[in-house]
mmCIF file of C-alpha atoms in Angstrom:
data_model
loop_
_atom_site.group_PDB
_atom_site.id
_atom_site.type_symbol
_atom_site.label_atom_id
_atom_site.label_comp_id
_atom_site.label_asym_id
_atom_site.label_seq_id
_atom_site.Cartn_x
_atom_site.Cartn_y
_atom_site.Cartn_z
ATOM 1 C CA MET A 1 -209.177 -168.856 128.310
ATOM 2 C CA LYS A 2 -208.741 -169.006 132.089
ATOM 3 C CA VAL A 3 -210.201 -166.145 134.101
ATOM 4 C CA SER A 4 -209.891 -165.549 137.838
ATOM 5 C CA ILE A 5 -212.868 -163.763 139.374
ATOM 6 C CA PHE A 6 -212.148 -160.725 141.542
ATOM 7 C CA SER A 7 -215.429 -160.455 143.397
ATOM 8 C CA THR A 8 -214.899 -157.129 145.275
ATOM 9 C CA CYS A 9 -216.181 -156.608 148.817
ATOM 10 C CA LEU A 10 -219.608 -155.209 147.938
ATOM 11 C CA VAL A 11 -220.441 -157.978 145.485
ATOM 12 C CA ASP A 12 -219.034 -160.736 147.681
ATOM 13 C CA LEU A 13 -220.814 -159.657 150.856
ATOM 14 C CA MET A 14 -223.947 -157.849 149.668
ATOM 15 C CA PHE A 15 -224.719 -158.543 145.992
ATOM 16 C CA PRO A 16 -223.640 -162.125 145.209
ATOM 17 C CA GLY A 17 -226.118 -162.306 142.341
ATOM 18 C CA VAL A 18 -223.954 -159.838 140.432
ATOM 19 C CA GLY A 19 -220.948 -162.110 140.789
ATOM 20 C CA ARG A 20 -222.999 -165.108 139.698
ATOM 21 C CA SER A 21 -224.217 -163.257 136.605
ATOM 22 C CA MET A 22 -220.668 -162.263 135.736
ATOM 23 C CA VAL A 23 -219.464 -165.861 135.975
ATOM 24 C CA GLU A 24 -222.391 -167.196 133.938
ATOM 25 C CA VAL A 25 -221.814 -164.677 131.141
ATOM 26 C CA LEU A 26 -218.073 -165.360 131.005
ATOM 27 C CA GLU A 27 -218.547 -169.111 130.973
ATOM 28 C CA ARG A 28 -221.123 -168.855 128.166
ATOM 29 C CA LEU A 29 -218.535 -166.907 126.210
ATOM 30 C CA GLY A 30 -216.087 -169.795 126.565
ATOM 31 C CA CYS A 31 -214.028 -168.764 129.591
ATOM 32 C CA GLU A 32 -212.948 -171.155 132.324
ATOM 33 C CA THR A 33 -213.342 -169.369 135.663
ATOM 34 C CA ASP A 34 -211.865 -169.843 139.106
ATOM 35 C CA PHE A 35 -212.060 -167.958 142.386
ATOM 36 C CA PRO A 36 -208.835 -167.607 144.433
ATOM 37 C CA ALA A 37 -210.135 -167.933 147.984
ATOM 38 C CA SER A 38 -207.376 -165.862 149.582
ATOM 39 C CA GLN A 39 -208.555 -162.611 147.970
ATOM 40 C CA VAL A 40 -209.837 -159.915 150.330
ATOM 41 C CA CYS A 41 -210.312 -156.156 150.017
ATOM 42 C CA CYS A 42 -208.143 -154.430 147.396
ATOM 43 C CA GLY A 43 -207.154 -151.801 149.990
ATOM 44 C CA GLN A 44 -208.894 -148.863 148.319
ATOM 45 C CA PRO A 45 -210.975 -147.569 151.278
ATOM 46 C CA THR A 46 -207.976 -147.130 153.565
ATOM 47 C CA TYR A 47 -205.721 -145.942 150.734
ATOM 48 C CA ASN A 48 -208.175 -143.218 149.714
ATOM 49 C CA SER A 49 -208.420 -142.196 153.366
ATOM 50 C CA GLY A 50 -204.676 -141.525 153.450
ATOM 51 C CA TYR A 51 -203.461 -144.681 155.181
ATOM 52 C CA LEU A 52 -200.886 -145.691 152.584
ATOM 53 C CA GLU A 53 -198.647 -147.964 154.631
ATOM 54 C CA GLU A 54 -201.594 -149.613 156.376
ATOM 55 C CA SER A 55 -203.123 -150.422 152.970
ATOM 56 C CA LYS A 56 -200.084 -152.107 151.470
ATOM 57 C CA GLN A 57 -200.612 -155.482 153.127
ATOM 58 C CA ALA A 58 -204.062 -155.804 151.569
ATOM 59 C CA MET A 59 -202.589 -154.925 148.174
ATOM 60 C CA ILE A 60 -199.775 -157.436 148.602
ATOM 61 C CA ASN A 61 -202.297 -160.105 149.541
ATOM 62 C CA MET A 62 -204.092 -159.517 146.240
ATOM 63 C CA MET A 63 -200.866 -159.752 144.245
ATOM 64 C CA VAL A 64 -200.203 -163.132 145.832
ATOM 65 C CA ALA A 65 -203.815 -164.302 145.472
ATOM 66 C CA PHE A 66 -203.821 -163.684 141.711
ATOM 67 C CA GLU A 67 -200.160 -164.423 140.980
ATOM 68 C CA GLN A 68 -200.947 -167.597 139.020
ATOM 69 C CA SER A 69 -203.924 -166.151 137.152
ATOM 70 C CA ASP A 70 -203.889 -165.594 133.393
ATOM 71 C CA TYR A 71 -206.561 -162.881 133.578
ATOM 72 C CA VAL A 72 -208.302 -161.186 136.519
ATOM 73 C CA VAL A 73 -211.808 -159.853 135.915
ATOM 74 C CA GLY A 74 -213.914 -157.826 138.351
ATOM 75 C CA PRO A 75 -217.425 -156.328 138.340
ATOM 76 C CA SER A 76 -216.205 -152.897 139.439
ATOM 77 C CA GLY A 77 -214.191 -150.356 137.509
ATOM 78 C CA SER A 78 -213.394 -148.698 140.821
ATOM 79 C CA CYS A 79 -211.777 -151.741 142.417
ATOM 80 C CA VAL A 80 -209.969 -152.789 139.236
ATOM 81 C CA ALA A 81 -208.601 -149.237 139.030
ATOM 82 C CA MET A 82 -206.983 -149.864 142.421
ATOM 83 C CA PHE A 83 -204.988 -152.711 140.880
ATOM 84 C CA HIS A 84 -203.887 -150.298 138.145
ATOM 85 C CA GLU A 85 -202.693 -147.877 140.822
ATOM 86 C CA SER A 86 -200.472 -150.486 142.524
ATOM 87 C CA PRO A 87 -197.367 -150.073 140.302
ATOM 88 C CA HIS A 88 -197.231 -146.400 141.297
ATOM 89 C CA ILE A 89 -197.640 -147.268 144.984
ATOM 90 C CA PHE A 90 -194.885 -149.903 144.907
ATOM 91 C CA LYS A 91 -192.569 -148.083 142.516
ATOM 92 C CA GLY A 92 -188.954 -148.840 143.448
ATOM 93 C CA ASP A 93 -189.877 -151.722 145.761
ATOM 94 C CA PRO A 94 -187.515 -154.587 144.815
ATOM 95 C CA THR A 95 -189.977 -157.266 145.909
ATOM 96 C CA TRP A 96 -193.382 -155.989 144.839
ATOM 97 C CA GLU A 97 -193.080 -153.491 141.976
ATOM 98 C CA LEU A 98 -192.860 -156.126 139.219
ATOM 99 C CA LYS A 99 -195.678 -158.146 140.792
ATOM 100 C CA ALA A 100 -197.829 -155.007 140.922
ATOM 101 C CA ILE A 101 -197.141 -154.364 137.224
ATOM 102 C CA ALA A 102 -198.026 -157.965 136.384
ATOM 103 C CA LEU A 103 -201.349 -157.711 138.235
ATOM 104 C CA LYS A 104 -202.196 -154.422 136.524
ATOM 105 C CA ASN A 105 -201.492 -155.810 133.064
ATOM 106 C CA LYS A 106 -203.824 -158.794 133.467
ATOM 107 C CA SER A 107 -206.672 -157.078 135.350
ATOM 108 C CA PHE A 108 -209.830 -155.898 133.595
ATOM 109 C CA GLU A 109 -213.252 -154.612 134.486
ATOM 110 C CA PHE A 110 -215.971 -157.045 133.341
ATOM 111 C CA THR A 111 -217.241 -155.166 130.255
ATOM 112 C CA GLN A 112 -213.723 -154.103 129.364
ATOM 113 C CA PHE A 113 -212.603 -157.738 129.300
ATOM 114 C CA ILE A 114 -215.513 -158.861 127.118
ATOM 115 C CA VAL A 115 -214.942 -156.157 124.513
ATOM 116 C CA ARG A 116 -211.200 -155.528 124.579
ATOM 117 C CA VAL A 117 -209.894 -159.031 125.295
ATOM 118 C CA LEU A 118 -212.596 -161.379 123.997
ATOM 119 C CA GLY A 119 -213.505 -159.035 121.133
ATOM 120 C CA ILE A 120 -217.265 -159.456 121.696
ATOM 121 C CA THR A 121 -219.925 -156.734 121.684
ATOM 122 C CA ASP A 122 -223.056 -158.903 121.433
ATOM 123 C CA VAL A 123 -223.515 -161.509 124.167
ATOM 124 C CA GLY A 124 -227.031 -162.401 123.036
ATOM 125 C CA ALA A 125 -228.795 -160.624 125.906
ATOM 126 C CA ARG A 126 -232.406 -159.462 125.748
ATOM 127 C CA LEU A 127 -234.151 -156.973 128.065
ATOM 128 C CA GLN A 128 -237.260 -155.008 127.132
ATOM 129 C CA GLY A 129 -237.510 -151.416 128.311
ATOM 130 C CA ARG A 130 -235.845 -148.031 128.624
ATOM 131 C CA ALA A 131 -232.639 -147.624 130.649
ATOM 132 C CA ALA A 132 -230.405 -144.878 132.011
ATOM 133 C CA TYR A 133 -226.715 -145.713 132.413
ATOM 134 C CA HIS A 134 -224.625 -144.148 135.180
ATOM 135 C CA ARG A 135 -220.905 -143.791 134.496
ATOM 136 C CA SER A 136 -218.951 -144.230 137.699
ATOM 137 C CA CYS A 137 -216.186 -141.702 138.377
ATOM 138 C CA HIS A 138 -213.463 -144.248 139.106
ATOM 139 C CA MET A 139 -214.178 -146.378 136.054
ATOM 140 C CA SER A 140 -214.246 -143.464 133.637
ATOM 141 C CA ARG A 141 -211.613 -141.207 135.212
ATOM 142 C CA LEU A 142 -209.159 -143.546 136.928
ATOM 143 C CA LEU A 143 -209.478 -146.727 134.888
ATOM 144 C CA GLY A 144 -210.095 -144.621 131.789
ATOM 145 C CA GLU A 145 -212.872 -146.806 130.397
ATOM 146 C CA THR A 146 -215.850 -144.940 128.937
ATOM 147 C CA GLU A 147 -216.842 -147.030 125.904
ATOM 148 C CA THR A 148 -217.242 -150.732 126.626
ATOM 149 C CA PRO A 149 -220.478 -150.649 128.693
ATOM 150 C CA PHE A 150 -222.226 -148.718 125.926
ATOM 151 C CA LEU A 151 -220.922 -150.999 123.178
ATOM 152 C CA LEU A 152 -222.457 -153.971 124.994
ATOM 153 C CA LEU A 153 -225.722 -152.281 126.014
ATOM 154 C CA ASP A 154 -226.281 -151.064 122.464
ATOM 155 C CA ARG A 155 -226.522 -154.719 121.421
ATOM 156 C CA VAL A 156 -228.986 -155.820 124.103
ATOM 157 C CA ASP A 157 -232.145 -156.753 122.230
ATOM 158 C CA GLY A 158 -235.167 -154.661 123.259
ATOM 159 C CA LEU A 159 -233.224 -152.184 125.411
ATOM 160 C CA GLU A 160 -233.419 -148.456 124.693
ATOM 161 C CA LEU A 161 -230.693 -146.298 126.264
ATOM 162 C CA ALA A 162 -231.929 -142.870 127.344
ATOM 163 C CA PRO A 163 -229.568 -139.860 127.435
ATOM 164 C CA LEU A 164 -228.775 -138.983 131.054
ATOM 165 C CA ALA A 165 -228.350 -135.315 131.947
ATOM 166 C CA ASN A 166 -225.191 -134.420 133.889
ATOM 167 C CA ALA A 167 -223.859 -137.887 133.097
ATOM 168 C CA ASP A 168 -220.332 -136.980 134.195
ATOM 169 C CA ASN A 169 -221.422 -135.863 137.672
ATOM 170 C CA CYS A 170 -220.562 -137.983 140.709
ATOM 171 C CA CYS A 171 -223.442 -139.783 142.424
ATOM 172 C CA GLY A 172 -222.122 -138.805 145.851
ATOM 173 C CA PHE A 173 -220.985 -142.239 147.018
ATOM 174 C CA GLY A 174 -217.215 -141.925 146.684
ATOM 175 C CA GLY A 175 -216.560 -144.756 149.119
ATOM 176 C CA THR A 176 -215.811 -143.180 152.490
ATOM 177 C CA PHE A 177 -216.937 -139.744 151.229
ATOM 178 C CA SER A 178 -220.592 -140.700 151.728
ATOM 179 C CA VAL A 179 -219.796 -141.582 155.343
ATOM 180 C CA LYS A 180 -217.635 -138.559 156.113
ATOM 181 C CA MET A 181 -219.778 -136.024 154.238
ATOM 182 C CA PRO A 182 -223.311 -137.472 154.369
ATOM 183 C CA ASP A 183 -225.192 -134.196 153.834
ATOM 184 C CA ILE A 184 -223.240 -133.298 150.705
ATOM 185 C CA SER A 185 -223.414 -136.896 149.492
ATOM 186 C CA GLN A 186 -227.197 -136.912 149.858
ATOM 187 C CA GLN A 187 -227.551 -133.736 147.806
ATOM 188 C CA MET A 188 -225.392 -135.248 145.056
ATOM 189 C CA ALA A 189 -227.415 -138.467 145.120
ATOM 190 C CA ASP A 190 -230.649 -136.457 144.979
ATOM 191 C CA GLU A 191 -229.398 -134.598 141.899
ATOM 192 C CA LYS A 192 -228.331 -137.825 140.202
ATOM 193 C CA SER A 193 -231.531 -139.700 141.018
ATOM 194 C CA ALA A 194 -233.625 -136.756 139.740
ATOM 195 C CA CYS A 195 -231.744 -136.906 136.438
ATOM 196 C CA VAL A 196 -232.453 -140.641 136.232
ATOM 197 C CA VAL A 197 -236.172 -140.090 136.913
ATOM 198 C CA ASP A 198 -236.304 -137.407 134.210
ATOM 199 C CA THR A 199 -235.249 -139.946 131.574
ATOM 200 C CA GLY A 200 -238.415 -141.985 132.107
ATOM 201 C CA ALA A 201 -236.254 -145.066 132.479
ATOM 202 C CA ASP A 202 -237.485 -148.458 133.630
ATOM 203 C CA TYR A 203 -233.951 -149.430 134.646
ATOM 204 C CA LEU A 204 -230.886 -147.778 136.139
ATOM 205 C CA ILE A 205 -227.731 -149.584 135.039
ATOM 206 C CA SER A 206 -224.096 -149.158 136.040
ATOM 207 C CA ALA A 207 -220.882 -151.166 136.321
ATOM 208 C CA ASP A 208 -220.223 -150.314 139.986
ATOM 209 C CA MET A 209 -222.432 -151.536 142.825
ATOM 210 C CA GLY A 210 -221.317 -148.712 145.124
ATOM 211 C CA CYS A 211 -222.899 -146.148 142.799
ATOM 212 C CA LEU A 212 -225.997 -148.277 142.241
ATOM 213 C CA MET A 213 -226.435 -148.778 145.971
ATOM 214 C CA ASN A 214 -226.222 -145.036 146.597
ATOM 215 C CA ILE A 215 -228.478 -143.866 143.764
ATOM 216 C CA GLY A 216 -230.835 -146.801 144.230
ATOM 217 C CA GLY A 217 -231.215 -145.890 147.886
ATOM 218 C CA ARG A 218 -232.402 -142.396 146.999
ATOM 219 C CA LEU A 219 -234.744 -143.735 144.305
ATOM 220 C CA SER A 220 -236.241 -146.147 146.825
ATOM 221 C CA ARG A 221 -236.704 -143.485 149.488
ATOM 222 C CA THR A 222 -238.520 -141.257 147.022
ATOM 223 C CA ARG A 223 -240.661 -144.239 145.940
ATOM 224 C CA GLN A 224 -239.495 -144.331 142.355
ATOM 225 C CA GLU A 225 -240.263 -147.604 140.593
ATOM 226 C CA ILE A 226 -237.006 -147.893 138.686
ATOM 227 C CA LYS A 227 -235.230 -151.233 138.802
ATOM 228 C CA VAL A 228 -231.525 -151.030 139.666
ATOM 229 C CA MET A 229 -229.314 -153.483 137.755
ATOM 230 C CA HIS A 230 -225.590 -154.107 137.475
ATOM 231 C CA ILE A 231 -224.548 -154.474 133.850
ATOM 232 C CA ALA A 232 -223.561 -158.111 134.463
ATOM 233 C CA GLU A 233 -227.190 -158.837 135.388
ATOM 234 C CA VAL A 234 -228.388 -157.111 132.213
ATOM 235 C CA LEU A 235 -225.998 -159.087 130.020
ATOM 236 C CA ASN A 236 -227.173 -162.283 131.716
ATOM 237 C CA CYS A 237 -230.835 -161.634 130.875
ATOM 238 C CA ALA A 238 -232.532 -164.061 128.503
ATOM 239 C CA ALA A 239 -229.435 -164.830 126.500
ATOM 240 C CA ASP A 240 -230.272 -166.031 123.005
ATOM 241 C CA PRO A 241 -229.590 -169.789 122.567
ATOM 242 C CA VAL A 242 -228.843 -169.166 118.891
ATOM 243 C CA LYS A 243 -225.829 -167.093 119.965
ATOM 244 C CA GLY A 244 -224.625 -169.663 122.451
ATOM 245 C CA GLY A 245 -226.439 -168.524 125.586
ATOM 246 C CA THR A 246 -229.124 -169.843 127.862
ATOM 247 C CA THR A 247 -232.048 -168.129 129.503
ATOM 248 C CA SER A 248 -231.053 -167.025 133.005
#
């Protein structure tokens, strides 16, 4: 199975280890990966700020970049959700509507692809400790995926998932929201980080680096010793050779 990696801006520029973990997990599961070099931003920051026409060129670039791909897999439910929004944005456009639909239909968030396309819930990962999982707003509400991260984390050997209070609440990042409304964003991040601390977790896990960066920043500033991990990094931990993996 051939999979094109959609790295996203945050992972590409700030958290390359997350992208590497994603590739290593997919390749262990039998996927052949490639990375179309012409990909850039999906256009979400400007689109969410109201600049529809100015965002379209970035979206078109992504349609072209992944046009020959069989599947497109990204480490962010938020950014993948932008691809799923494209058919609505280009509805009625004789050149780009069908290409937008094609990109939507073959695009998946990382955990979503593993479970719903590959049909796998146990990747042979092992991580000892207690974890809190943060559900990002865009992944759960826009992409509509609320199950696959938990199905995979439930099968990580040694990992205990702790119930997180106010799990549906936003962490306060919201892309440009945290820049435009920093005081409100900080209060939301404080609330979320306090809920994480209350779980007694060793790890904070999520499927979106924007959320992890925001919550992790507050945890760091309040000197909380909770390790922040993207779910791709968790699933790449000490994979069991018996199940076809290798220790990362």
